[in-house]
mmCIF file of C-alpha atoms and ligand atoms in Angstrom:
data_model
loop_
_atom_site.group_PDB
_atom_site.id
_atom_site.type_symbol
_atom_site.label_atom_id
_atom_site.label_comp_id
_atom_site.label_asym_id
_atom_site.label_seq_id
_atom_site.Cartn_x
_atom_site.Cartn_y
_atom_site.Cartn_z
ATOM 1 C CA MET Z 1 42.270 79.391 53.262
ATOM 2 C CA ASN Z 2 43.355 82.870 50.612
ATOM 3 C CA TYR Z 3 46.527 81.957 49.704
ATOM 4 C CA LYS Z 4 48.129 78.514 48.425
ATOM 5 C CA PHE Z 5 50.256 77.252 51.114
ATOM 6 C CA HIS Z 6 49.540 73.549 51.127
ATOM 7 C CA GLU Z 7 50.707 73.334 46.914
ATOM 8 C CA PRO Z 8 53.991 72.266 46.135
ATOM 9 C CA ILE Z 9 56.235 73.967 44.261
ATOM 10 C CA ASP Z 10 59.152 73.336 42.067
ATOM 11 C CA ARG Z 11 62.161 74.915 42.810
ATOM 12 C CA THR Z 12 64.664 72.696 41.259
ATOM 13 C CA GLN Z 13 65.455 75.196 38.436
ATOM 14 C CA SER Z 14 64.868 78.525 40.370
ATOM 15 C CA ILE Z 15 69.041 78.886 41.643
ATOM 16 C CA SER Z 16 67.707 77.580 45.104
ATOM 17 C CA ILE Z 17 70.839 76.404 47.695
ATOM 18 C CA LYS Z 18 68.255 74.289 49.169
ATOM 19 C CA TRP Z 19 66.698 72.643 45.721
ATOM 20 C CA SER Z 20 69.492 73.068 43.546
ATOM 21 C CA PRO Z 21 70.042 69.152 42.173
ATOM 22 C CA GLN Z 22 73.708 69.548 41.444
ATOM 23 C CA LEU Z 23 73.868 71.501 44.987
ATOM 24 C CA ARG Z 24 72.091 68.452 46.487
ATOM 25 C CA ARG Z 25 74.601 65.840 45.240
ATOM 26 C CA GLN Z 26 77.546 67.787 45.769
ATOM 27 C CA MET Z 27 76.497 68.480 49.606
ATOM 28 C CA TYR Z 28 74.674 64.902 50.484
ATOM 29 C CA GLY Z 29 75.758 62.568 47.529
ATOM 30 C CA GLU Z 30 72.021 61.971 47.088
ATOM 31 C CA ASP Z 31 69.498 63.056 44.168
ATOM 32 C CA ASP Z 32 66.586 61.740 45.595
ATOM 33 C CA ILE Z 33 66.737 63.808 49.061
ATOM 34 C CA ILE Z 34 63.883 65.733 50.537
ATOM 35 C CA PRO Z 35 65.872 69.251 51.785
ATOM 36 C CA MET Z 36 64.081 70.001 54.895
ATOM 37 C CA GLY Z 37 67.204 72.126 56.031
ATOM 38 C CA ILE Z 38 68.346 75.722 55.021
ATOM 39 C CA ALA Z 39 65.758 78.364 56.385
ATOM 40 C CA ASP Z 40 63.820 79.864 54.012
ATOM 41 C CA MET Z 41 60.103 79.001 52.730
ATOM 42 C CA ASP Z 42 58.762 76.340 49.988
ATOM 43 C CA PHE Z 43 55.360 78.723 49.823
ATOM 44 C CA PRO Z 44 55.377 81.385 47.422
ATOM 45 C CA VAL Z 45 55.665 85.314 48.127
ATOM 46 C CA SER Z 46 52.571 86.994 48.972
ATOM 47 C CA PRO Z 47 50.879 88.222 44.934
ATOM 48 C CA ALA Z 48 51.198 91.861 46.676
ATOM 49 C CA ILE Z 49 55.290 90.962 46.735
ATOM 50 C CA ALA Z 50 55.534 89.289 43.588
ATOM 51 C CA ARG Z 51 52.871 92.295 42.126
ATOM 52 C CA ALA Z 52 55.637 94.924 43.208
ATOM 53 C CA VAL Z 53 58.932 92.939 42.228
ATOM 54 C CA GLN Z 54 57.042 91.745 38.668
ATOM 55 C CA GLN Z 55 56.133 95.815 38.277
ATOM 56 C CA ARG Z 56 59.586 96.565 39.105
ATOM 57 C CA ALA Z 57 61.226 94.659 37.019
ATOM 58 C CA ALA Z 58 59.483 95.430 33.926
ATOM 59 C CA HIS Z 59 60.284 99.407 34.507
ATOM 60 C CA GLU Z 60 63.852 97.236 32.768
ATOM 61 C CA SER Z 61 66.189 99.672 34.320
ATOM 62 C CA TYR Z 62 68.190 98.153 37.194
ATOM 63 C CA GLY Z 63 71.161 101.021 38.838
ATOM 64 C CA TYR Z 64 71.373 102.364 42.094
ATOM 65 C CA GLY Z 65 68.834 102.623 44.584
ATOM 66 C CA TYR Z 66 68.465 104.551 47.887
ATOM 67 C CA PRO Z 67 66.789 103.698 51.446
ATOM 68 C CA SER Z 68 63.852 106.087 50.389
ATOM 69 C CA GLN Z 69 61.016 107.323 52.760
ATOM 70 C CA GLU Z 70 58.638 105.033 52.058
ATOM 71 C CA TYR Z 71 60.840 101.813 51.988
ATOM 72 C CA LEU Z 72 61.928 103.475 55.511
ATOM 73 C CA GLN Z 73 58.260 104.080 56.267
ATOM 74 C CA ALA Z 74 57.006 100.773 56.134
ATOM 75 C CA CYS Z 75 59.629 99.402 59.119
ATOM 76 C CA VAL Z 76 58.935 102.174 60.871
ATOM 77 C CA ASP Z 77 55.058 101.614 60.765
ATOM 78 C CA TRP Z 78 55.608 97.964 60.601
ATOM 79 C CA GLN Z 79 57.480 97.859 63.959
ATOM 80 C CA ARG Z 80 54.460 100.163 65.677
ATOM 81 C CA ARG Z 81 51.543 97.816 63.878
ATOM 82 C CA ARG Z 82 53.085 94.098 65.317
ATOM 83 C CA ASN Z 83 55.303 95.399 68.121
ATOM 84 C CA GLY Z 84 54.446 98.536 69.403
ATOM 85 C CA TRP Z 85 57.795 99.508 68.992
ATOM 86 C CA GLU Z 86 57.978 103.471 67.959
ATOM 87 C CA ILE Z 87 61.004 103.948 65.578
ATOM 88 C CA GLN Z 88 62.703 106.670 63.894
ATOM 89 C CA PRO Z 89 63.009 106.348 60.141
ATOM 90 C CA ASP Z 90 66.755 107.636 61.088
ATOM 91 C CA TRP Z 91 67.451 104.775 63.100
ATOM 92 C CA ILE Z 92 67.316 102.319 60.450
ATOM 93 C CA VAL Z 93 70.484 101.392 58.413
ATOM 94 C CA TYR Z 94 70.821 98.704 55.540
ATOM 95 C CA THR Z 95 72.895 95.972 55.681
ATOM 96 C CA PRO Z 96 72.832 93.161 53.106
ATOM 97 C CA GLY Z 97 71.524 90.557 55.654
ATOM 98 C CA VAL Z 98 72.275 90.405 59.371
ATOM 99 C CA ASN Z 99 74.922 88.325 59.283
ATOM 100 C CA MET Z 100 76.903 91.067 58.224
ATOM 101 C CA ALA Z 101 74.970 93.663 61.072
ATOM 102 C CA LEU Z 102 76.027 90.865 63.666
ATOM 103 C CA VAL Z 103 79.580 90.833 62.242
ATOM 104 C CA CYS Z 104 79.988 94.768 62.278
ATOM 105 C CA ALA Z 105 78.957 94.838 66.066
ATOM 106 C CA ILE Z 106 81.308 92.067 66.405
ATOM 107 C CA GLU Z 107 83.948 94.507 65.351
ATOM 108 C CA LEU Z 108 83.164 97.290 66.797
ATOM 109 C CA TYR Z 109 82.145 96.243 70.394
ATOM 110 C CA THR Z 110 85.696 94.189 70.978
ATOM 111 C CA GLN Z 111 89.190 93.600 69.962
ATOM 112 C CA PRO Z 112 90.972 91.017 68.447
ATOM 113 C CA GLY Z 113 90.855 88.357 70.949
ATOM 114 C CA GLY Z 114 88.021 89.882 72.853
ATOM 115 C CA ASN Z 115 85.354 87.931 73.700
ATOM 116 C CA VAL Z 116 81.576 87.133 72.601
ATOM 117 C CA ILE Z 117 78.876 85.922 74.180
ATOM 118 C CA ILE Z 118 76.774 83.750 72.874
ATOM 119 C CA GLN Z 119 74.027 80.997 74.040
ATOM 120 C CA SER Z 120 74.392 77.689 71.942
ATOM 121 C CA PRO Z 121 72.583 75.963 70.862
ATOM 122 C CA VAL Z 122 72.005 78.549 68.225
ATOM 123 C CA TYR Z 123 72.315 79.515 64.506
ATOM 124 C CA TYR Z 124 75.832 78.060 63.445
ATOM 125 C CA PRO Z 125 77.349 81.386 61.337
ATOM 126 C CA TYR Z 126 77.516 82.466 64.756
ATOM 127 C CA TYR Z 127 80.838 80.418 65.425
ATOM 128 C CA ASP Z 128 82.032 81.331 62.153
ATOM 129 C CA TYR Z 129 81.469 85.559 62.764
ATOM 130 C CA VAL Z 130 83.495 84.629 66.058
ATOM 131 C CA LYS Z 131 86.534 83.314 64.283
ATOM 132 C CA HIS Z 132 86.709 84.849 61.582
ATOM 133 C CA THR Z 133 87.293 88.264 63.177
ATOM 134 C CA GLY Z 134 89.531 86.555 65.272
ATOM 135 C CA ARG Z 135 87.595 87.021 68.579
ATOM 136 C CA LYS Z 136 86.985 84.598 71.003
ATOM 137 C CA LEU Z 137 83.675 82.630 72.112
ATOM 138 C CA ALA Z 138 82.024 83.300 75.958
ATOM 139 C CA LEU Z 139 79.937 80.356 75.343
ATOM 140 C CA ASN Z 140 76.821 80.451 77.583
ATOM 141 C CA PRO Z 141 74.999 76.958 76.667
ATOM 142 C CA LEU Z 142 71.333 76.923 77.159
ATOM 143 C CA VAL Z 143 69.677 74.467 79.640
ATOM 144 C CA ASN Z 144 67.798 71.988 78.206
ATOM 145 C CA ARG Z 145 64.598 71.505 80.412
ATOM 146 C CA GLU Z 146 62.777 68.476 78.763
ATOM 147 C CA GLY Z 147 62.757 70.407 75.676
ATOM 148 C CA ARG Z 148 62.386 73.967 77.136
ATOM 149 C CA TYR Z 149 65.312 75.746 76.964
ATOM 150 C CA GLU Z 150 66.253 78.735 79.477
ATOM 151 C CA MET Z 151 69.315 80.623 79.641
ATOM 152 C CA ASN Z 152 72.072 80.158 82.633
ATOM 153 C CA PHE Z 153 72.281 84.194 84.177
ATOM 154 C CA ASP Z 154 74.676 82.903 86.984
ATOM 155 C CA GLU Z 155 76.904 82.047 84.098
ATOM 156 C CA LEU Z 156 76.305 85.020 81.865
ATOM 157 C CA GLU Z 157 77.014 87.239 84.623
ATOM 158 C CA ARG Z 158 80.192 85.645 85.259
ATOM 159 C CA LEU Z 159 81.104 85.791 81.101
ATOM 160 C CA ALA Z 160 79.742 89.590 80.635
ATOM 161 C CA ARG Z 161 81.805 90.092 84.245
ATOM 162 C CA ASP Z 162 85.306 89.507 82.511
ATOM 163 C CA PRO Z 163 86.681 93.032 80.860
ATOM 164 C CA ASN Z 164 87.211 90.900 77.583
ATOM 165 C CA THR Z 165 84.200 90.837 76.614
ATOM 166 C CA GLY Z 166 82.538 93.372 74.523
ATOM 167 C CA LEU Z 167 78.991 92.111 73.438
ATOM 168 C CA MET Z 168 76.836 89.941 73.730
ATOM 169 C CA ILE Z 169 74.515 87.985 70.423
ATOM 170 C CA LEU Z 170 70.879 87.363 71.503
ATOM 171 C CA CYS Z 171 68.888 85.041 69.381
ATOM 172 C CA SER Z 172 65.345 86.168 70.441
ATOM 173 C CA PRO Z 173 63.562 84.023 68.836
ATOM 174 C CA HIS Z 174 65.946 81.215 69.645
ATOM 175 C CA ASN Z 175 66.961 79.768 66.417
ATOM 176 C CA PRO Z 176 67.071 76.392 66.791
ATOM 177 C CA VAL Z 177 65.270 75.915 69.781
ATOM 178 C CA GLY Z 178 61.930 77.598 69.126
ATOM 179 C CA ARG Z 179 61.773 79.994 72.524
ATOM 180 C CA ALA Z 180 60.370 83.460 72.382
ATOM 181 C CA TRP Z 181 61.874 84.901 75.358
ATOM 182 C CA THR Z 182 59.773 85.912 78.838
ATOM 183 C CA ARG Z 183 60.219 89.662 79.482
ATOM 184 C CA GLU Z 184 61.451 88.746 82.893
ATOM 185 C CA GLU Z 185 64.653 87.157 80.734
ATOM 186 C CA LEU Z 186 65.058 89.501 78.846
ATOM 187 C CA GLU Z 187 65.457 91.751 81.913
ATOM 188 C CA GLN Z 188 67.350 89.843 82.879
ATOM 189 C CA VAL Z 189 69.961 90.129 80.266
ATOM 190 C CA CYS Z 190 70.010 93.949 79.981
ATOM 191 C CA ARG Z 191 70.426 94.345 83.388
ATOM 192 C CA ILE Z 192 73.640 92.051 83.291
ATOM 193 C CA CYS Z 193 74.669 93.142 80.361
ATOM 194 C CA GLY Z 194 74.223 96.784 80.726
ATOM 195 C CA ASP Z 195 75.689 97.162 84.560
ATOM 196 C CA ASN Z 196 78.966 94.776 82.936
ATOM 197 C CA GLY Z 197 79.327 97.499 79.907
ATOM 198 C CA VAL Z 198 78.758 94.669 77.470
ATOM 199 C CA MET Z 199 76.345 96.064 74.191
ATOM 200 C CA VAL Z 200 74.112 93.334 73.073
ATOM 201 C CA ALA Z 201 73.253 92.679 69.366
ATOM 202 C CA VAL Z 202 69.687 91.027 69.251
ATOM 203 C CA ASP Z 203 68.902 89.049 66.263
ATOM 204 C CA GLU Z 204 65.189 89.013 65.990
ATOM 205 C CA ILE Z 205 65.346 87.758 62.057
ATOM 206 C CA HIS Z 206 62.527 85.474 62.870
ATOM 207 C CA SER Z 207 60.197 87.574 65.370
ATOM 208 C CA ASP Z 208 57.424 87.808 63.091
ATOM 209 C CA LEU Z 209 57.342 84.340 63.399
ATOM 210 C CA ILE Z 210 55.331 83.935 66.072
ATOM 211 C CA LEU Z 211 53.219 80.602 66.865
ATOM 212 C CA SER Z 212 52.214 81.548 70.424
ATOM 213 C CA PRO Z 213 50.598 84.811 70.129
ATOM 214 C CA GLY Z 214 51.831 87.744 72.565
ATOM 215 C CA ALA Z 215 55.363 85.485 73.147
ATOM 216 C CA PHE Z 216 57.537 87.831 71.543
ATOM 217 C CA VAL Z 217 58.818 90.778 73.754
ATOM 218 C CA PRO Z 218 60.954 93.074 70.928
ATOM 219 C CA TYR Z 219 63.918 93.860 73.193
ATOM 220 C CA ALA Z 220 64.379 97.509 72.854
ATOM 221 C CA THR Z 221 60.720 98.089 73.984
ATOM 222 C CA LEU Z 222 61.744 96.618 77.566
ATOM 223 C CA SER Z 223 63.025 100.223 79.027
ATOM 224 C CA PRO Z 224 65.559 103.232 77.707
ATOM 225 C CA GLN Z 225 68.658 101.181 79.205
ATOM 226 C CA ALA Z 226 68.100 98.383 76.631
ATOM 227 C CA ALA Z 227 66.814 100.636 73.629
ATOM 228 C CA ALA Z 228 70.517 101.985 74.628
ATOM 229 C CA ASN Z 229 72.434 99.468 74.940
ATOM 230 C CA SER Z 230 71.073 97.726 71.827
ATOM 231 C CA ILE Z 231 71.438 97.106 68.243
ATOM 232 C CA ILE Z 232 67.990 94.991 66.702
ATOM 233 C CA CYS Z 233 68.440 92.949 63.776
ATOM 234 C CA THR Z 234 65.300 92.671 61.613
ATOM 235 C CA SER Z 235 64.565 91.670 58.266
ATOM 236 C CA PRO Z 236 61.652 91.191 56.266
ATOM 237 C CA SER Z 237 63.484 87.861 54.934
ATOM 238 C CA LYS Z 238 62.421 85.257 57.017
ATOM 239 C CA THR Z 239 58.844 86.483 57.270
ATOM 240 C CA PHE Z 240 58.246 86.805 53.923
ATOM 241 C CA ASN Z 241 60.491 84.658 52.276
ATOM 242 C CA LEU Z 242 62.470 87.231 50.543
ATOM 243 C CA ALA Z 243 66.077 85.906 52.014
ATOM 244 C CA GLY Z 244 67.594 86.082 47.819
ATOM 245 C CA LEU Z 245 66.797 89.655 47.566
ATOM 246 C CA LEU Z 246 69.278 90.479 50.764
ATOM 247 C CA VAL Z 247 67.860 93.281 52.718
ATOM 248 C CA SER Z 248 67.358 93.940 56.436
ATOM 249 C CA ASP Z 249 66.269 97.021 58.799
ATOM 250 C CA ILE Z 250 69.067 96.956 61.602
ATOM 251 C CA ILE Z 251 67.579 99.526 64.341
ATOM 252 C CA ILE Z 252 69.584 101.079 66.546
ATOM 253 C CA PRO Z 253 67.786 103.472 68.455
ATOM 254 C CA ASN Z 254 71.462 105.337 70.277
ATOM 255 C CA PRO Z 255 72.863 108.147 68.447
ATOM 256 C CA VAL Z 256 76.253 107.098 69.299
ATOM 257 C CA VAL Z 257 75.838 103.607 68.157
ATOM 258 C CA ARG Z 258 74.491 104.190 65.352
ATOM 259 C CA GLU Z 259 76.859 106.678 64.116
ATOM 260 C CA ALA Z 260 79.658 104.414 65.096
ATOM 261 C CA PHE Z 261 77.893 101.460 63.172
ATOM 262 C CA GLN Z 262 77.452 103.587 59.744
ATOM 263 C CA ASN Z 263 81.043 104.554 60.293
ATOM 264 C CA LYS Z 264 81.699 101.345 60.234
ATOM 265 C CA MET Z 265 79.523 100.366 57.118
ATOM 266 C CA ALA Z 266 80.345 103.683 55.090
ATOM 267 C CA PRO Z 267 83.308 102.102 53.206
ATOM 268 C CA TYR Z 268 81.083 99.462 51.681
ATOM 269 C CA TYR Z 269 78.459 102.278 50.024
ATOM 270 C CA LEU Z 270 75.909 99.974 49.844
ATOM 271 C CA TRP Z 271 72.060 100.938 49.039
ATOM 272 C CA PRO Z 272 69.360 98.445 49.585
ATOM 273 C CA GLY Z 273 69.075 96.159 46.211
ATOM 274 C CA THR Z 274 66.182 97.890 43.719
ATOM 275 C CA PHE Z 275 64.189 94.147 44.209
ATOM 276 C CA GLY Z 276 65.007 94.238 47.897
ATOM 277 C CA THR Z 277 63.246 97.572 48.311
ATOM 278 C CA VAL Z 278 59.970 97.208 46.373
ATOM 279 C CA ALA Z 279 59.582 93.714 48.130
ATOM 280 C CA GLN Z 280 59.956 95.294 51.773
ATOM 281 C CA ILE Z 281 57.246 97.994 51.201
ATOM 282 C CA ALA Z 282 55.059 95.153 49.906
ATOM 283 C CA ALA Z 283 55.765 93.009 52.521
ATOM 284 C CA TYR Z 284 55.482 95.296 55.529
ATOM 285 C CA ASN Z 285 52.524 97.691 53.624
ATOM 286 C CA GLU Z 286 50.751 94.979 51.854
ATOM 287 C CA SER Z 287 51.196 91.351 53.241
ATOM 288 C CA GLU Z 288 50.146 91.068 56.604
ATOM 289 C CA PRO Z 289 46.841 89.166 55.779
ATOM 290 C CA TRP Z 290 49.306 86.469 53.956
ATOM 291 C CA LEU Z 291 51.194 87.048 57.371
ATOM 292 C CA GLU Z 292 48.239 85.890 59.335
ATOM 293 C CA GLU Z 293 47.245 82.794 57.156
ATOM 294 C CA LEU Z 294 51.239 81.587 57.008
ATOM 295 C CA LEU Z 295 51.019 81.434 60.696
ATOM 296 C CA GLU Z 296 48.044 79.574 61.047
ATOM 297 C CA TYR Z 297 49.500 77.231 58.726
ATOM 298 C CA LEU Z 298 52.560 76.952 60.277
ATOM 299 C CA ARG Z 299 50.692 76.101 63.236
ATOM 300 C CA GLY Z 300 48.747 73.738 61.677
ATOM 301 C CA ASN Z 301 53.057 72.058 60.667
ATOM 302 C CA ALA Z 302 54.041 72.254 64.043
ATOM 303 C CA GLN Z 303 50.639 70.323 65.558
ATOM 304 C CA TYR Z 304 51.043 67.977 62.545
ATOM 305 C CA LEU Z 305 54.850 67.085 63.273
ATOM 306 C CA ALA Z 306 54.049 66.634 67.084
ATOM 307 C CA ASP Z 307 51.432 64.477 66.383
ATOM 308 C CA PHE Z 308 53.202 62.276 63.185
ATOM 309 C CA LEU Z 309 56.068 61.516 65.939
ATOM 310 C CA ALA Z 310 53.344 60.818 68.849
ATOM 311 C CA ARG Z 311 52.003 58.362 66.615
ATOM 312 C CA ARG Z 312 54.755 56.461 64.359
ATOM 313 C CA MET Z 313 58.330 58.412 66.187
ATOM 314 C CA PRO Z 314 57.367 58.635 69.902
ATOM 315 C CA GLN Z 315 61.394 58.158 70.951
ATOM 316 C CA VAL Z 316 62.268 61.433 68.871
ATOM 317 C CA LYS Z 317 60.910 63.953 71.100
ATOM 318 C CA TYR Z 318 59.821 67.003 69.958
ATOM 319 C CA ARG Z 319 58.484 70.692 72.168
ATOM 320 C CA VAL Z 320 56.368 72.506 69.625
ATOM 321 C CA PRO Z 321 58.188 75.828 69.327
ATOM 322 C CA GLU Z 322 56.686 79.248 70.575
ATOM 323 C CA ALA Z 323 58.701 80.937 67.608
ATOM 324 C CA THR Z 324 60.495 79.976 64.056
ATOM 325 C CA TYR Z 325 59.546 77.511 61.519
ATOM 326 C CA LEU Z 326 61.964 75.011 63.064
ATOM 327 C CA ALA Z 327 61.612 72.168 64.764
ATOM 328 C CA TRP Z 328 64.641 70.560 67.091
ATOM 329 C CA LEU Z 329 64.278 67.209 67.412
ATOM 330 C CA ASP Z 330 65.690 65.452 69.477
ATOM 331 C CA PHE Z 331 66.808 61.571 68.531
ATOM 332 C CA ARG Z 332 69.025 60.766 71.236
ATOM 333 C CA GLU Z 333 66.577 57.902 72.671
ATOM 334 C CA VAL Z 334 66.890 56.354 69.282
ATOM 335 C CA GLY Z 335 70.606 55.360 70.163
ATOM 336 C CA MET Z 336 72.633 56.466 67.093
ATOM 337 C CA SER Z 337 76.338 58.301 67.672
ATOM 338 C CA PRO Z 338 76.055 61.676 66.152
ATOM 339 C CA GLU Z 339 77.612 60.629 62.893
ATOM 340 C CA GLN Z 340 75.312 57.394 62.692
ATOM 341 C CA LEU Z 341 72.401 59.606 62.916
ATOM 342 C CA TRP Z 342 73.652 62.142 60.193
ATOM 343 C CA ASP Z 343 74.133 59.121 57.807
ATOM 344 C CA PHE Z 344 71.012 57.185 58.561
ATOM 345 C CA MET Z 345 69.219 60.829 57.758
ATOM 346 C CA LEU Z 346 70.943 61.489 54.446
ATOM 347 C CA HIS Z 347 71.439 58.023 53.019
ATOM 348 C CA LYS Z 348 68.497 55.378 54.596
ATOM 349 C CA ALA Z 349 65.803 58.173 55.417
ATOM 350 C CA ARG Z 350 66.753 60.252 52.455
ATOM 351 C CA VAL Z 351 65.685 64.060 54.313
ATOM 352 C CA ALA Z 352 68.346 66.748 54.556
ATOM 353 C CA THR Z 353 67.341 68.489 57.976
ATOM 354 C CA ASP Z 354 70.363 70.788 59.345
ATOM 355 C CA ASN Z 355 72.673 68.232 61.425
ATOM 356 C CA GLY Z 356 72.745 68.959 64.965
ATOM 357 C CA VAL Z 357 76.250 69.172 65.484
ATOM 358 C CA MET Z 358 76.808 72.094 63.786
ATOM 359 C CA PHE Z 359 74.808 73.974 66.235
ATOM 360 C CA GLY Z 360 77.102 73.248 69.354
ATOM 361 C CA PRO Z 361 80.942 73.093 70.035
ATOM 362 C CA ARG Z 362 80.403 71.213 72.805
ATOM 363 C CA GLY Z 363 78.053 68.958 71.825
ATOM 364 C CA GLU Z 364 74.702 71.028 72.519
ATOM 365 C CA GLY Z 365 73.080 69.418 69.344
ATOM 366 C CA ASP Z 366 74.376 66.272 69.302
ATOM 367 C CA GLY Z 367 71.666 63.864 68.770
ATOM 368 C CA PHE Z 368 69.042 66.387 67.553
ATOM 369 C CA GLN Z 369 68.214 67.668 64.310
ATOM 370 C CA ARG Z 370 66.245 70.679 63.083
ATOM 371 C CA LEU Z 371 64.031 70.519 60.378
ATOM 372 C CA ASN Z 372 62.309 73.307 58.605
ATOM 373 C CA PHE Z 373 58.360 72.458 58.576
ATOM 374 C CA ALA Z 374 57.770 75.865 56.680
ATOM 375 C CA CYS Z 375 56.797 73.952 53.644
ATOM 376 C CA PRO Z 376 52.890 72.685 52.108
ATOM 377 C CA ARG Z 377 52.123 69.521 54.812
ATOM 378 C CA SER Z 378 52.290 66.791 51.994
ATOM 379 C CA GLN Z 379 55.706 67.463 51.878
ATOM 380 C CA LEU Z 380 55.954 67.459 55.615
ATOM 381 C CA GLU Z 381 54.169 64.038 55.476
ATOM 382 C CA GLN Z 382 56.254 62.414 52.611
ATOM 383 C CA ALA Z 383 59.416 63.677 54.837
ATOM 384 C CA LEU Z 384 58.383 62.339 57.873
ATOM 385 C CA THR Z 385 57.019 58.885 56.288
ATOM 386 C CA ARG Z 386 60.232 58.600 55.112
ATOM 387 C CA ILE Z 387 62.017 58.923 58.742
ATOM 388 C CA ALA Z 388 59.916 56.603 59.615
ATOM 389 C CA ASP Z 389 59.642 53.711 57.893
ATOM 390 C CA ALA Z 390 63.301 53.838 57.932
ATOM 391 C CA LEU Z 391 63.805 54.042 61.675
ATOM 392 C CA GLU Z 392 61.688 51.038 61.606
ATOM 393 C CA GLY Z 393 63.537 49.010 58.615
ATOM 394 C CA ARG Z 394 66.701 50.344 60.315
HETATM 395 C C1 LIG I 1 68.777 83.713 63.666
HETATM 396 C C2 LIG I 1 69.393 84.094 62.163
HETATM 397 N N1 LIG I 1 69.960 85.191 61.752
HETATM 398 C C3 LIG I 1 70.342 85.574 60.775
HETATM 399 C C4 LIG I 1 69.823 84.597 59.903
HETATM 400 C C5 LIG I 1 70.402 85.124 58.194
HETATM 401 O O1 LIG I 1 70.427 86.432 58.195
HETATM 402 P P1 LIG I 1 70.419 86.708 56.685
HETATM 403 O O2 LIG I 1 69.945 86.153 55.069
HETATM 404 O O3 LIG I 1 69.892 88.006 56.789
HETATM 405 O O4 LIG I 1 71.896 87.340 56.816
HETATM 406 C C6 LIG I 1 69.506 83.410 59.629
HETATM 407 C C7 LIG I 1 69.615 82.898 58.717
HETATM 408 O O5 LIG I 1 69.009 81.728 58.747
HETATM 409 C C8 LIG I 1 68.639 82.932 61.141
HETATM 410 O O6 LIG I 1 68.239 81.908 61.182
#
């Protein structure tokens, strides 16, 4: 191994939302708790990124930046190399994160009171986007077939047909259930949304974190129709652990859609931050070997988790995800109410996962916990041991 994925790093004094002792007390009422929620990684960034950021920091001038050719080209080259997707630099629009881009897509493609299709259980801020923009949730719950989640295309078609529906947010790969959608599944989405005039905002933030090699299909490569009717939200932030640098690349092949999106963002006068820019360049141009090794480590953790559960907590069901570093753990056979389960995690196990309840407004996540396994294996082992010991002792 060339990189130190197995070595714990102390993040408690690094202004980390996950590790700040003060926030842990505030959020969980506990000091001694292992944070296994929030989707960032407990690994140092690649040496190339650390070097680039440190070199730039040494310059000691931190004025406005701009989307430089090198920064845009790094994204173009990445998409070609990793995904076989040929894009143009001017298709890329900067936003300081994917969340903002998805809110912008909602505001562009729906009226107040209009519908946004969302497939639950899903990354819970999606519900907040809809609520805070005064839109309505058109919920298409995924179907859980023994831990493998599938889309309900009949219901999707029904929701898309409603003239008040303007946008679908497609999480691809899907957080938290770990599916990398197949070509056939994505083609159905494309056909249904295309036929009904529904724009698709595709959240591909986890698309480099593929645990089943070859499983990810970039949405816009499906067909010219898919490319024309989509806003593709990408970012180096999950892949390379750069969430604190606020960089994302929103790729919009259709010039009409792109111009509308750019106009919507124009009043904010947003420029890529200096450190985000240099980090993206170093990530996409120089950190591929680091990513390959990261993926191997994550595959090891995903399997370690499966083996641990089989050995010590067989009542907790889990399917190794095809993508992401998030495990969607099914505690329903343990026989606790959602409230009891959350209380158990925080106060008996003392492990802060993400509460499944937040991921689905119709109870789709009740009895589930999302656990982030992008951490040194020793930390994963410690967290799982706490849960298993607490389950045995309760
Ligand atoms: C599916 C998904 N979309 C968006 C985000 C947030 O993206 P950003 O930090 O770029 O706004 C996350 C973060 O965990 C995520 O998992």
